[in-house]
PDB file of C-alpha atoms in Angstrom:
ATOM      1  CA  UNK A   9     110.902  84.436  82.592  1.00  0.00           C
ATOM      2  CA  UNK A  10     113.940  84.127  84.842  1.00  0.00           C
ATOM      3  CA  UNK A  11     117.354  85.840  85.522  1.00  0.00           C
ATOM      4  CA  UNK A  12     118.966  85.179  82.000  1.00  0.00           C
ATOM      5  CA  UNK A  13     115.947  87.216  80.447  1.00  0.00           C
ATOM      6  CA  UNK A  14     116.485  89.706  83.131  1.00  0.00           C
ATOM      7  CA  UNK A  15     120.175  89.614  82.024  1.00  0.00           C
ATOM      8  CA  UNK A  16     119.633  90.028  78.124  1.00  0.00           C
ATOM      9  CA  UNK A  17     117.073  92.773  78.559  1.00  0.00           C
ATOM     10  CA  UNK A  18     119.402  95.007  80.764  1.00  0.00           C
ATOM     11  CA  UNK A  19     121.847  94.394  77.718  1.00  0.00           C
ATOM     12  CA  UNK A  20     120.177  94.600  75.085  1.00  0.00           C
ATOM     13  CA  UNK A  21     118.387  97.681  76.117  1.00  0.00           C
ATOM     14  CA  UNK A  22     120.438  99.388  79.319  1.00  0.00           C
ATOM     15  CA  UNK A  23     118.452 101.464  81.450  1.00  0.00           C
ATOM     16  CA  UNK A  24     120.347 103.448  84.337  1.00  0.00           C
ATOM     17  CA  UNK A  25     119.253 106.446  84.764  1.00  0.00           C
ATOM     18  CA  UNK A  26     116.704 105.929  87.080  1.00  0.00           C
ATOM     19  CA  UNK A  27     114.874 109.021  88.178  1.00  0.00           C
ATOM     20  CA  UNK A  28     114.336 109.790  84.130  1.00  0.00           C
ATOM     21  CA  UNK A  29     113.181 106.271  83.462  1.00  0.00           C
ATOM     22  CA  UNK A  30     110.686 106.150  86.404  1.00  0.00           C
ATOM     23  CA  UNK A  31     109.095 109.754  85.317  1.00  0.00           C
ATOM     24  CA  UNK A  32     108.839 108.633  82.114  1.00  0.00           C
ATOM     25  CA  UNK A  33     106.726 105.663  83.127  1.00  0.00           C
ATOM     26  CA  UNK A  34     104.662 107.563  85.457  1.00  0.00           C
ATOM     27  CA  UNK A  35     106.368 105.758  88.172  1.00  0.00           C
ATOM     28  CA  UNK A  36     107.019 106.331  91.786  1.00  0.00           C
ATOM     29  CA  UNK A  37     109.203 109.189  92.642  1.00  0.00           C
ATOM     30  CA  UNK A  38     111.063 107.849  96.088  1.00  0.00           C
ATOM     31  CA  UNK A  39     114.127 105.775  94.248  1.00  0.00           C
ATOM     32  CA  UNK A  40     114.044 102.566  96.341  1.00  0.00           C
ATOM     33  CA  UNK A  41     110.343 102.067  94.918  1.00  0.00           C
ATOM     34  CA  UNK A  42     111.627 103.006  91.462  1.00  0.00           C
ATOM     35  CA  UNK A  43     114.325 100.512  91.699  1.00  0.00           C
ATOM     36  CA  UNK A  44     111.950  97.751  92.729  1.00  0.00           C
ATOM     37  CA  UNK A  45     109.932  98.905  90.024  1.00  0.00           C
ATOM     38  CA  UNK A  46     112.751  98.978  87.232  1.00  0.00           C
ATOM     39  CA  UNK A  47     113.485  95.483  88.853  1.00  0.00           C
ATOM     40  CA  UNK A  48     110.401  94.225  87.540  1.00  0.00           C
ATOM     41  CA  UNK A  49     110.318  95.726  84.774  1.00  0.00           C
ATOM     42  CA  UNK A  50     113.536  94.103  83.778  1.00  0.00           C
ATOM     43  CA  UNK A  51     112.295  90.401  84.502  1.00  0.00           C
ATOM     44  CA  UNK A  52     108.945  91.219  82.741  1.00  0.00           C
ATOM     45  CA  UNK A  53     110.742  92.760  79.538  1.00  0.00           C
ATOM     46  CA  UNK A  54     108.788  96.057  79.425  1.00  0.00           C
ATOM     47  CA  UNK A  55     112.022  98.244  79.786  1.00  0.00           C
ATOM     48  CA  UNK A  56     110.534 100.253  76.603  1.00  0.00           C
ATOM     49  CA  UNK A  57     108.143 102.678  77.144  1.00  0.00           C
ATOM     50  CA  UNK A  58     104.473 100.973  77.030  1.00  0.00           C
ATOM     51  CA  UNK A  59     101.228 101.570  77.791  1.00  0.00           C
ATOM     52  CA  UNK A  60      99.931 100.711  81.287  1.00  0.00           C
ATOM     53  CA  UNK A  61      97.572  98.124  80.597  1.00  0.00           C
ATOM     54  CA  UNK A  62     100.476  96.271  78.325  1.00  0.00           C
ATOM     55  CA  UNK A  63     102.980  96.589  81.320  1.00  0.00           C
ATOM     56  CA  UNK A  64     100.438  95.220  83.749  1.00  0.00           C
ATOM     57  CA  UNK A  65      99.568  92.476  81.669  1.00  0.00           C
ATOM     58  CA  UNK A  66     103.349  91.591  81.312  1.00  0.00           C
ATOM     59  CA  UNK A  67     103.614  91.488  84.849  1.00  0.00           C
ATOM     60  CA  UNK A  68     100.707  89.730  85.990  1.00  0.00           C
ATOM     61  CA  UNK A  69     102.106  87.126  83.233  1.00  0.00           C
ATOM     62  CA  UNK A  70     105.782  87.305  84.663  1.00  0.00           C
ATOM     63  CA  UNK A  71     104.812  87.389  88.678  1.00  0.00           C
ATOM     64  CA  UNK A  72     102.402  85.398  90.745  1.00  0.00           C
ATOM     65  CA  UNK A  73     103.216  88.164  94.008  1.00  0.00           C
ATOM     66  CA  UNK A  74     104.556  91.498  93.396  1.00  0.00           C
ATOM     67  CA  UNK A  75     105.079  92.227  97.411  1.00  0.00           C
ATOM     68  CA  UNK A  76     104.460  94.372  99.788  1.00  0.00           C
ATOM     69  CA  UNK A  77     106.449  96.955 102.183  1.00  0.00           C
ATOM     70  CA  UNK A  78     106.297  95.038 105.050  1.00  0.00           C
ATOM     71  CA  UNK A  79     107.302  91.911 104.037  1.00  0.00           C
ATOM     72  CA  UNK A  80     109.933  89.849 101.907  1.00  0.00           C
ATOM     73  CA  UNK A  81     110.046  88.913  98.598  1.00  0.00           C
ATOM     74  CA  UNK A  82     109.649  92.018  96.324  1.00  0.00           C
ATOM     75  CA  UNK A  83     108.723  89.566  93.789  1.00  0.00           C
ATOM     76  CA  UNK A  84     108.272  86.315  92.872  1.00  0.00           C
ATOM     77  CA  UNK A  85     108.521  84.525  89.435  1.00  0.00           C
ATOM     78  CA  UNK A  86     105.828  82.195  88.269  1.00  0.00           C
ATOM     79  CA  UNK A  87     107.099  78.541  89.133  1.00  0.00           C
ATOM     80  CA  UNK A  88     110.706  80.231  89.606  1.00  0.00           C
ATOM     81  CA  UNK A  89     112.635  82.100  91.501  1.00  0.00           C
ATOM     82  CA  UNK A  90     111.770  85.172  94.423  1.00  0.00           C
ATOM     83  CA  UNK A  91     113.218  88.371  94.502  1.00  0.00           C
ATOM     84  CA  UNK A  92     114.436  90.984  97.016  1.00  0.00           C
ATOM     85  CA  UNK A  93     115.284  93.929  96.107  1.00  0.00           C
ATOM     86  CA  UNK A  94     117.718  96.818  98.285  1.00  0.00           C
ATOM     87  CA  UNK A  95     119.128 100.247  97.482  1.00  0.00           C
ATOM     88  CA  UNK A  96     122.356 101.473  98.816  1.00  0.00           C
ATOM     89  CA  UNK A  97     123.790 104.781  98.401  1.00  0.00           C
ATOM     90  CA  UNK A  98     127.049 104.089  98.890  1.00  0.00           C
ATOM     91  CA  UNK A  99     129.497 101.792  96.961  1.00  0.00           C
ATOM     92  CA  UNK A 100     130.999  99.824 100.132  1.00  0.00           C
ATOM     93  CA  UNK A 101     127.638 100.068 102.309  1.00  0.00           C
ATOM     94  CA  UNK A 102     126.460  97.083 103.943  1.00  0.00           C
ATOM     95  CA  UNK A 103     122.529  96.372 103.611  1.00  0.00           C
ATOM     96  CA  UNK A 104     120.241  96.665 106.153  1.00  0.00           C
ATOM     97  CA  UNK A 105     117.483  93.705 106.542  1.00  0.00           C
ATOM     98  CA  UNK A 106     116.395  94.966 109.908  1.00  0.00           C
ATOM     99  CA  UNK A 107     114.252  92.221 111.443  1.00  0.00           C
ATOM    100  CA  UNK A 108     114.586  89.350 108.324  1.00  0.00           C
ATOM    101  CA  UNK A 109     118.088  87.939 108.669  1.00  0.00           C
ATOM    102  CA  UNK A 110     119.999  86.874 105.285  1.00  0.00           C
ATOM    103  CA  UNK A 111     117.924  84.621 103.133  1.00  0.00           C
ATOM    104  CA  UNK A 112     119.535  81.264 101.747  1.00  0.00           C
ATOM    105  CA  UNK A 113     116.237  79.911 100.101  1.00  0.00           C
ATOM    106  CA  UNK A 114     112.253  81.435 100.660  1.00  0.00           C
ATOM    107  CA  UNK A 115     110.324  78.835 102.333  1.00  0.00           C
ATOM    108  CA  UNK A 116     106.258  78.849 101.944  1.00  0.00           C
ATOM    109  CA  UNK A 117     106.252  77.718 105.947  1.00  0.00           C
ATOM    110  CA  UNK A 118     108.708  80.968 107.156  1.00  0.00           C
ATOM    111  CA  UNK A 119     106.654  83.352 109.312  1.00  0.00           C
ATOM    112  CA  UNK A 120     108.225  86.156 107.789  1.00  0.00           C
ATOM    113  CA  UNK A 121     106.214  85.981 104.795  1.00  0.00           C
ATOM    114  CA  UNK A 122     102.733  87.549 104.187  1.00  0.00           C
ATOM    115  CA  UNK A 123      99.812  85.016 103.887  1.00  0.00           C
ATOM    116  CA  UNK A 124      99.002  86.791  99.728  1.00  0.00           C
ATOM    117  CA  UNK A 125     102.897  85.392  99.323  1.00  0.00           C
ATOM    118  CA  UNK A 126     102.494  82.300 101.184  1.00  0.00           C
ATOM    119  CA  UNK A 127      99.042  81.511  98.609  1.00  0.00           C
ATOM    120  CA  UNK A 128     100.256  83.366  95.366  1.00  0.00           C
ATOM    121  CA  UNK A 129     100.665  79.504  94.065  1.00  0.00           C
ATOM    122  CA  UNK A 130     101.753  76.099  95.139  1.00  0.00           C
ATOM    123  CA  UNK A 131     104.870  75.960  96.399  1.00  0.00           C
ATOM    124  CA  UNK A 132     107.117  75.330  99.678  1.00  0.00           C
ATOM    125  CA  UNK A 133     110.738  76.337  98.353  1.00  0.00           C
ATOM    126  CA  UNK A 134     111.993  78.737  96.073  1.00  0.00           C
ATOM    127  CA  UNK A 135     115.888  79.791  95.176  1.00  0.00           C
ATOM    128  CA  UNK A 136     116.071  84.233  96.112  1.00  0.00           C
ATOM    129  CA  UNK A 137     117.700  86.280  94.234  1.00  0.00           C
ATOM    130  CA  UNK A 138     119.474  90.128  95.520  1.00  0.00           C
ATOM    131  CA  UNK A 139     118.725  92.895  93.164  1.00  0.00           C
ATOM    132  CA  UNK A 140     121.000  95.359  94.910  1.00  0.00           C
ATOM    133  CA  UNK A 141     121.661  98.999  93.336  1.00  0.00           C
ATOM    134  CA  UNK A 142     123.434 101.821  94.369  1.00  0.00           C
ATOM    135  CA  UNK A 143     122.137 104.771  93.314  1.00  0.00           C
ATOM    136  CA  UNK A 144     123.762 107.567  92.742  1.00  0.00           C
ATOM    137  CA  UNK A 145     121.791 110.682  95.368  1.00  0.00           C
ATOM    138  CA  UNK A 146     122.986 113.481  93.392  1.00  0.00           C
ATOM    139  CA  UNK A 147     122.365 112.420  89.551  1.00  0.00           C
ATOM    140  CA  UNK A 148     119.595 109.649  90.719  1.00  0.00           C
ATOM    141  CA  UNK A 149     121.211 107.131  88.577  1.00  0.00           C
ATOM    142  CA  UNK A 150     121.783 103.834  89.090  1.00  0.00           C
ATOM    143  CA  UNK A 151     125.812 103.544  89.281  1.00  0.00           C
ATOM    144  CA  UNK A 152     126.236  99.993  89.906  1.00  0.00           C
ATOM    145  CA  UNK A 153     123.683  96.846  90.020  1.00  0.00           C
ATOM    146  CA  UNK A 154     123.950  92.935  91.332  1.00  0.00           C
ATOM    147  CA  UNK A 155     122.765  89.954  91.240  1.00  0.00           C
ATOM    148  CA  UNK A 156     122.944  87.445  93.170  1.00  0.00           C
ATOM    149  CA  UNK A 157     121.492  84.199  94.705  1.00  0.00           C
ATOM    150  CA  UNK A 158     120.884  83.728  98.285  1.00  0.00           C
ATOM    151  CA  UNK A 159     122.472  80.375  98.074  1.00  0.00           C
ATOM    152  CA  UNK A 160     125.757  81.866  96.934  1.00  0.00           C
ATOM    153  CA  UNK A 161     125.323  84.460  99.186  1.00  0.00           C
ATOM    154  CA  UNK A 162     123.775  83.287 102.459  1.00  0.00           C
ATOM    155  CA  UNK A 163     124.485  80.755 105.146  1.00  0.00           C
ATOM    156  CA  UNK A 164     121.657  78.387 105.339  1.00  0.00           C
ATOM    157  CA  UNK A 165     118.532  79.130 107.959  1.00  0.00           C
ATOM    158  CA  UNK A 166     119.725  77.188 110.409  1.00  0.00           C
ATOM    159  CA  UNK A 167     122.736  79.765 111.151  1.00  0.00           C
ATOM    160  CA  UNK A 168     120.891  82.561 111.520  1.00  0.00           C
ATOM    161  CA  UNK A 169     117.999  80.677 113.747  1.00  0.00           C
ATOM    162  CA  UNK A 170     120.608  79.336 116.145  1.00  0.00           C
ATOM    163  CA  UNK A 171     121.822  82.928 116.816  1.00  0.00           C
ATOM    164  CA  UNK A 172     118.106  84.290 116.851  1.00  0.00           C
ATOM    165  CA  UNK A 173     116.758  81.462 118.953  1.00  0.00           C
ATOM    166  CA  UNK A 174     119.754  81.750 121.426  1.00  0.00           C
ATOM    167  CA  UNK A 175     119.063  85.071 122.087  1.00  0.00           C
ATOM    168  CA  UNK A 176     115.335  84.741 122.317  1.00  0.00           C
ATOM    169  CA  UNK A 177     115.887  82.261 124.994  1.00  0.00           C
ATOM    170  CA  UNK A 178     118.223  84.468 127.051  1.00  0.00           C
ATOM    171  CA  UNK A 179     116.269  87.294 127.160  1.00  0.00           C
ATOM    172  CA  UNK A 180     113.085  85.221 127.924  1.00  0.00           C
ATOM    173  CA  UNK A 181     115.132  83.640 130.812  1.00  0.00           C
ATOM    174  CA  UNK A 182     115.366  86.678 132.705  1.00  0.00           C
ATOM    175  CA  UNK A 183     113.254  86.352 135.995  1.00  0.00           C
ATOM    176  CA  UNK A 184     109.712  88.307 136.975  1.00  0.00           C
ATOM    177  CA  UNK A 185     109.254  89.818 133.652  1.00  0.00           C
ATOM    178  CA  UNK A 186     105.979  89.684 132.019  1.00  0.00           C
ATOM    179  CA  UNK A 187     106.490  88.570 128.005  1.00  0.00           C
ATOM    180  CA  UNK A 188     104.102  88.443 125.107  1.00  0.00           C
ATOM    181  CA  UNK A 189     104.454  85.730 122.251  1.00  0.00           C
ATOM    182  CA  UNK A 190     105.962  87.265 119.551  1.00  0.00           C
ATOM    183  CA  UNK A 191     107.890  86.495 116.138  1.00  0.00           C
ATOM    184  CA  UNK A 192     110.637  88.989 117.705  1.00  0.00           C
ATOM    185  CA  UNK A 193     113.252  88.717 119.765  1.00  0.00           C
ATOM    186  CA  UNK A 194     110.976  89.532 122.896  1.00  0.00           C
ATOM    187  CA  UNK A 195     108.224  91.589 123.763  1.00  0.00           C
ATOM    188  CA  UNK A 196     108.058  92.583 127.719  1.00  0.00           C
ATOM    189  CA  UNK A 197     104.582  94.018 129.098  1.00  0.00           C
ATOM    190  CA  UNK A 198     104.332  96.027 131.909  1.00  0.00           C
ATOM    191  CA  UNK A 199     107.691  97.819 132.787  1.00  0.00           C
ATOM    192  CA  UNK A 200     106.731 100.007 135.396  1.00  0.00           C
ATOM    193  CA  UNK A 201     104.692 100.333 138.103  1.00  0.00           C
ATOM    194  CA  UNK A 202     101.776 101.661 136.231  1.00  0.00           C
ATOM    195  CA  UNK A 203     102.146  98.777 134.079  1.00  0.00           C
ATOM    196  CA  UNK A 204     101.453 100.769 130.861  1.00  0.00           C
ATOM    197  CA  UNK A 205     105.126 101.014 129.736  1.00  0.00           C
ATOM    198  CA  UNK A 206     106.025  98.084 127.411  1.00  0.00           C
ATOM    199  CA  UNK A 207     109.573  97.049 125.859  1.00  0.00           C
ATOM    200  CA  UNK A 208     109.982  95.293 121.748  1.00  0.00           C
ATOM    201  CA  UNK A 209     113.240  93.961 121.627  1.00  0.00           C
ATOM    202  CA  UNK A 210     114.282  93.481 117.673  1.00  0.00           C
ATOM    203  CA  UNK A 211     116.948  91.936 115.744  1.00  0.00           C
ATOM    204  CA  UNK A 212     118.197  94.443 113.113  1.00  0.00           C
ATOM    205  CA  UNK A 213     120.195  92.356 110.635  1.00  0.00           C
ATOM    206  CA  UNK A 214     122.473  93.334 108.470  1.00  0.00           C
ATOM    207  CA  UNK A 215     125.164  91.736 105.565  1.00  0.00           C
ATOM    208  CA  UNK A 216     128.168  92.781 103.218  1.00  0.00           C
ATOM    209  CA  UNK A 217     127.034  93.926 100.094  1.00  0.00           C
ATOM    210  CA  UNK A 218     127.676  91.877  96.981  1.00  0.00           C
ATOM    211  CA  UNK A 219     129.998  93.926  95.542  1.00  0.00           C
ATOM    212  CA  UNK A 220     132.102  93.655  98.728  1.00  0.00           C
ATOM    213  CA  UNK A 221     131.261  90.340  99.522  1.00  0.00           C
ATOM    214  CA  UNK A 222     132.473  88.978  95.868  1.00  0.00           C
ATOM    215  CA  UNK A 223     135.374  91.360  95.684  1.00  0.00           C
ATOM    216  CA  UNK A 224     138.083  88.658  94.790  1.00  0.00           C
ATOM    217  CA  UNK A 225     135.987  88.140  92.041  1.00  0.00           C
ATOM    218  CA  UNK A 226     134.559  91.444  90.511  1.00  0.00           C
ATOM    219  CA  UNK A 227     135.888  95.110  90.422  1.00  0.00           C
ATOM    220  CA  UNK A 228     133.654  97.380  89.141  1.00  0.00           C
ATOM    221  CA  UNK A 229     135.296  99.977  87.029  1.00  0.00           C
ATOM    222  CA  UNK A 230     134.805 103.786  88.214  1.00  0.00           C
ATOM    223  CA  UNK A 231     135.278 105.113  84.452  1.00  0.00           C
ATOM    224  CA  UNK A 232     132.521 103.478  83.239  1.00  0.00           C
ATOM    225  CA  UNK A 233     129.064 105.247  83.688  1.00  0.00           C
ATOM    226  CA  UNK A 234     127.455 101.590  84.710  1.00  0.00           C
ATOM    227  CA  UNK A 235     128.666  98.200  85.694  1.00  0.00           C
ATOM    228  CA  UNK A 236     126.559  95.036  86.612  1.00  0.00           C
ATOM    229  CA  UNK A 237     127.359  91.889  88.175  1.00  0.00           C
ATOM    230  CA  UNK A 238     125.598  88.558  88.318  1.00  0.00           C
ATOM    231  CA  UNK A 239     127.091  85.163  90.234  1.00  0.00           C
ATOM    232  CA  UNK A 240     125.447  82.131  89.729  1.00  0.00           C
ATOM    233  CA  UNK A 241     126.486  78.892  90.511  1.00  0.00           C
ATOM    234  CA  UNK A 242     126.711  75.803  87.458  1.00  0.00           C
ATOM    235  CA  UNK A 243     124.217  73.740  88.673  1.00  0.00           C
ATOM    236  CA  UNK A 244     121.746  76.445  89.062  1.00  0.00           C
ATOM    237  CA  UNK A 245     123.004  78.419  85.713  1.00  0.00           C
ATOM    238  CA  UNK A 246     122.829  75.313  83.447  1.00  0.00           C
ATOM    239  CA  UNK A 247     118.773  74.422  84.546  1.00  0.00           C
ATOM    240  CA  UNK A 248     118.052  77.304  82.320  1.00  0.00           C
ATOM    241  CA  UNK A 249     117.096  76.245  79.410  1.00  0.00           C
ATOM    242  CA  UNK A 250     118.079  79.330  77.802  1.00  0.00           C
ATOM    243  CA  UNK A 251     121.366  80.240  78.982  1.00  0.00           C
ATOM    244  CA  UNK A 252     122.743  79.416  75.355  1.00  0.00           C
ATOM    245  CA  UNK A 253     120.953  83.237  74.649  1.00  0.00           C
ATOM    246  CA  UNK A 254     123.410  84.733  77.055  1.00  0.00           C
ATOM    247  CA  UNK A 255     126.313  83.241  75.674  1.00  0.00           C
ATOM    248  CA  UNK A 256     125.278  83.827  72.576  1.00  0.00           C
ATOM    249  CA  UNK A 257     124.857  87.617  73.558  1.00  0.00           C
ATOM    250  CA  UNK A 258     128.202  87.928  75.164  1.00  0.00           C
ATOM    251  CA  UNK A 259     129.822  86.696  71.894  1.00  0.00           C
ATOM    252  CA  UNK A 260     128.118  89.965  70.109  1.00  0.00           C
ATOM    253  CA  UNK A 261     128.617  92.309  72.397  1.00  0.00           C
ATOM    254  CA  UNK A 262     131.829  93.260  73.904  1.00  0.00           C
ATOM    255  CA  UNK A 263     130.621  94.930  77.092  1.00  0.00           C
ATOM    256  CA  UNK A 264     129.401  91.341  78.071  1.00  0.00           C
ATOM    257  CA  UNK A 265     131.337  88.696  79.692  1.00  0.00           C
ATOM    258  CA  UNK A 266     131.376  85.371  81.198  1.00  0.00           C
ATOM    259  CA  UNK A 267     133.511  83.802  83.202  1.00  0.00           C
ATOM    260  CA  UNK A 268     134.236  80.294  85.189  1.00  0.00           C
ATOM    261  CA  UNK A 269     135.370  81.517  88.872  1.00  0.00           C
ATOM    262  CA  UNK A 270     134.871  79.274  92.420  1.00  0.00           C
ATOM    263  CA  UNK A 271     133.148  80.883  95.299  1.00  0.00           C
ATOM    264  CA  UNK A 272     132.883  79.997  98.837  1.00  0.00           C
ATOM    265  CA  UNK A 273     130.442  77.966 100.155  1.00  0.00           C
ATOM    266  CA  UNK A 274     128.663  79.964 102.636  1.00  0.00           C
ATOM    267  CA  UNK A 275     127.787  77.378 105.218  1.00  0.00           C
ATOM    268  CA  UNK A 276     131.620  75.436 104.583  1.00  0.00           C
ATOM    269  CA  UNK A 277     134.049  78.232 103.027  1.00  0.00           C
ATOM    270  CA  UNK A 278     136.486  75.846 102.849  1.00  0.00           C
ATOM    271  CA  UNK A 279     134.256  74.126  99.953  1.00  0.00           C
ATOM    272  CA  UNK A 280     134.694  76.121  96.605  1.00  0.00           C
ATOM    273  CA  UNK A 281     131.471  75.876  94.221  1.00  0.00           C
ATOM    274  CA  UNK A 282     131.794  76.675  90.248  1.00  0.00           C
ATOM    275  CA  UNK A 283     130.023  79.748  89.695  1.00  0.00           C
ATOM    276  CA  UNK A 284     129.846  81.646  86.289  1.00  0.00           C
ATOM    277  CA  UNK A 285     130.612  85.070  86.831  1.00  0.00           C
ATOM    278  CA  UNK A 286     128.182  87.850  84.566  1.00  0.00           C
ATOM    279  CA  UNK A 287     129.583  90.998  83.795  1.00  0.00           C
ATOM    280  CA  UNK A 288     128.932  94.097  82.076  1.00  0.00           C
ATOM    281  CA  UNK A 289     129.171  98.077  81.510  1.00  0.00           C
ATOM    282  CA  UNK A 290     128.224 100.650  79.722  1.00  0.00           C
ATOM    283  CA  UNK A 291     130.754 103.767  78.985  1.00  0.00           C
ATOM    284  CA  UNK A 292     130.424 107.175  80.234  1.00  0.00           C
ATOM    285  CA  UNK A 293     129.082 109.705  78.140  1.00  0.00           C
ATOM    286  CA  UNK A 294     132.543 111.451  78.027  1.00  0.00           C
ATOM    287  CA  UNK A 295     133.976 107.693  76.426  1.00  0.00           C
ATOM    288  CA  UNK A 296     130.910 107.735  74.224  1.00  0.00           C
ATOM    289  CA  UNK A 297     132.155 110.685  72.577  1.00  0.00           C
ATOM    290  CA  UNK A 298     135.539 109.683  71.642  1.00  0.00           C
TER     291      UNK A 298
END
């Protein structure tokens, strides 16, 4: 399984509203779990309504680590790529990645990652893909989904380490202050006199979402009840062996489209990289009608 199933299933069978889809498959009620949920259930192909044992068994076929809350990926395809998954309620909000900073690639070695990801199978790198929805509060639908790959998306590590590791070394300069090792950006024992007061001090990271970030590229139409976006870049979008399906799909079904654009490279945006550009919508219920 990889994106361009993802893609094809979402098409071919488009699921949106949310809060109905999770009830109906016994799933969790808070809608950022649902989303990461429906996520899965997109990549696996189980968007029908199946028995439990069938949707676990097209999971544990589809993922080698399904993730935890505490640490990044949300998911991660057998010998492909890893997935994070955020919810925004708002159409222009930025996403917040707290104490992870934007990721490029996943690397096996990164001490974000939980030793159950690190293990799940061999590997050291793998591309990451944003699954980013806003969801609507009120109706507790999803208005608008994206797609795309940290690569396309995300200065490499070294950016965001050289920022991280600067700071790190500032605050650790300061004089008679008593630090712990720690993967944040300090951790300071004994503050006062008692020497029971101690200080965390944390990165919380944050980045454009895609829809803002890839603007000059996509507009998502407010008529329409749902739109979706997906960027890839050529190289990566022609090593799937089955991208012919999408094409193929887009040439059925009008809603569908795909298009050559060039997007900046984030570490050099004066470098522009091929990219296809994946679109589609579904009409409101008011266009349905007519």
């Amino acid at each position: 399984m990889n994106i361009i199933n993802a893609i094809c299933n979402l098409v071919t069978n488009p699921q949106y509203k949310l809060k109905q889809y999770a009830l109906s498959r016994n799933r969790a009620n808070n809608m950022g779990e649902s989303l990461e949920e429906y996520i899965k259930d997109l990549f696996a192909g189980v968007l029908e309504d199946v028995s439990s044992e069938v949707r676990d068994a097209m999971i544990q076929n589809t993922f080698s680590y399904t993730g935890n809350q505490n640490n990044p990926p949300d998911a991660m395809l057998w010998g492909g790529d890893a997935i994070e998954v955020k919810k925004i309620e708002s159409k222009n909000s930025a996403l917040a990645l707290n104490s992870s900073y934007p990721k490029h690639k996943l690397y096996s070695d990164s001490p974000m990652i939980s030793t159950a990801c690190r293990e799940a199978e061999t590997w050291t790198e793998k591309d990451i893909i944003y699954a980013v929805g806003v969801l609507n509060k009120k109706t507790e639908r999803l208005s608008s989904l994206a797609f795309v790959y940290g690569e396309d998306y995300c200065a490499s590590k070294e950016v965001y380490e050289k920022i991280k590791n600067t700071i790190k070394e500032g605050v650790e300069s300061i004089p008679y202050i008593e630090f712990t090792e720690t993967n944040e950006l300090g951790h300071v024992n004994r503050v006062d006199p008692l020497g029971i007061t101690y200080l965390r001090v944390r990165g919380m990271w944050g980045i454009e979402n895609p829809f803002k970030t890839f603007e000059k590229h996509y507009e998502r139409d407010d008529s329409k009840d749902f739109n979706f976006m997906c960027i890839i870049n050529e190289e990566k979008y022609y090593s799937f062996e089955n991208y012919l399906e999408l094409e193929n799909l887009s040439c059925q079904n009008n809603n569908l489209s795909i298009k050559n654009i060039k997007i900046n490279n984030p570490d050099n945006p004066s470098r522009l990289v091929p990219a296809k550009l994946i679109s589609f919508f579904v009409e409101g219920e008011k266009n349905e009608s007519n």
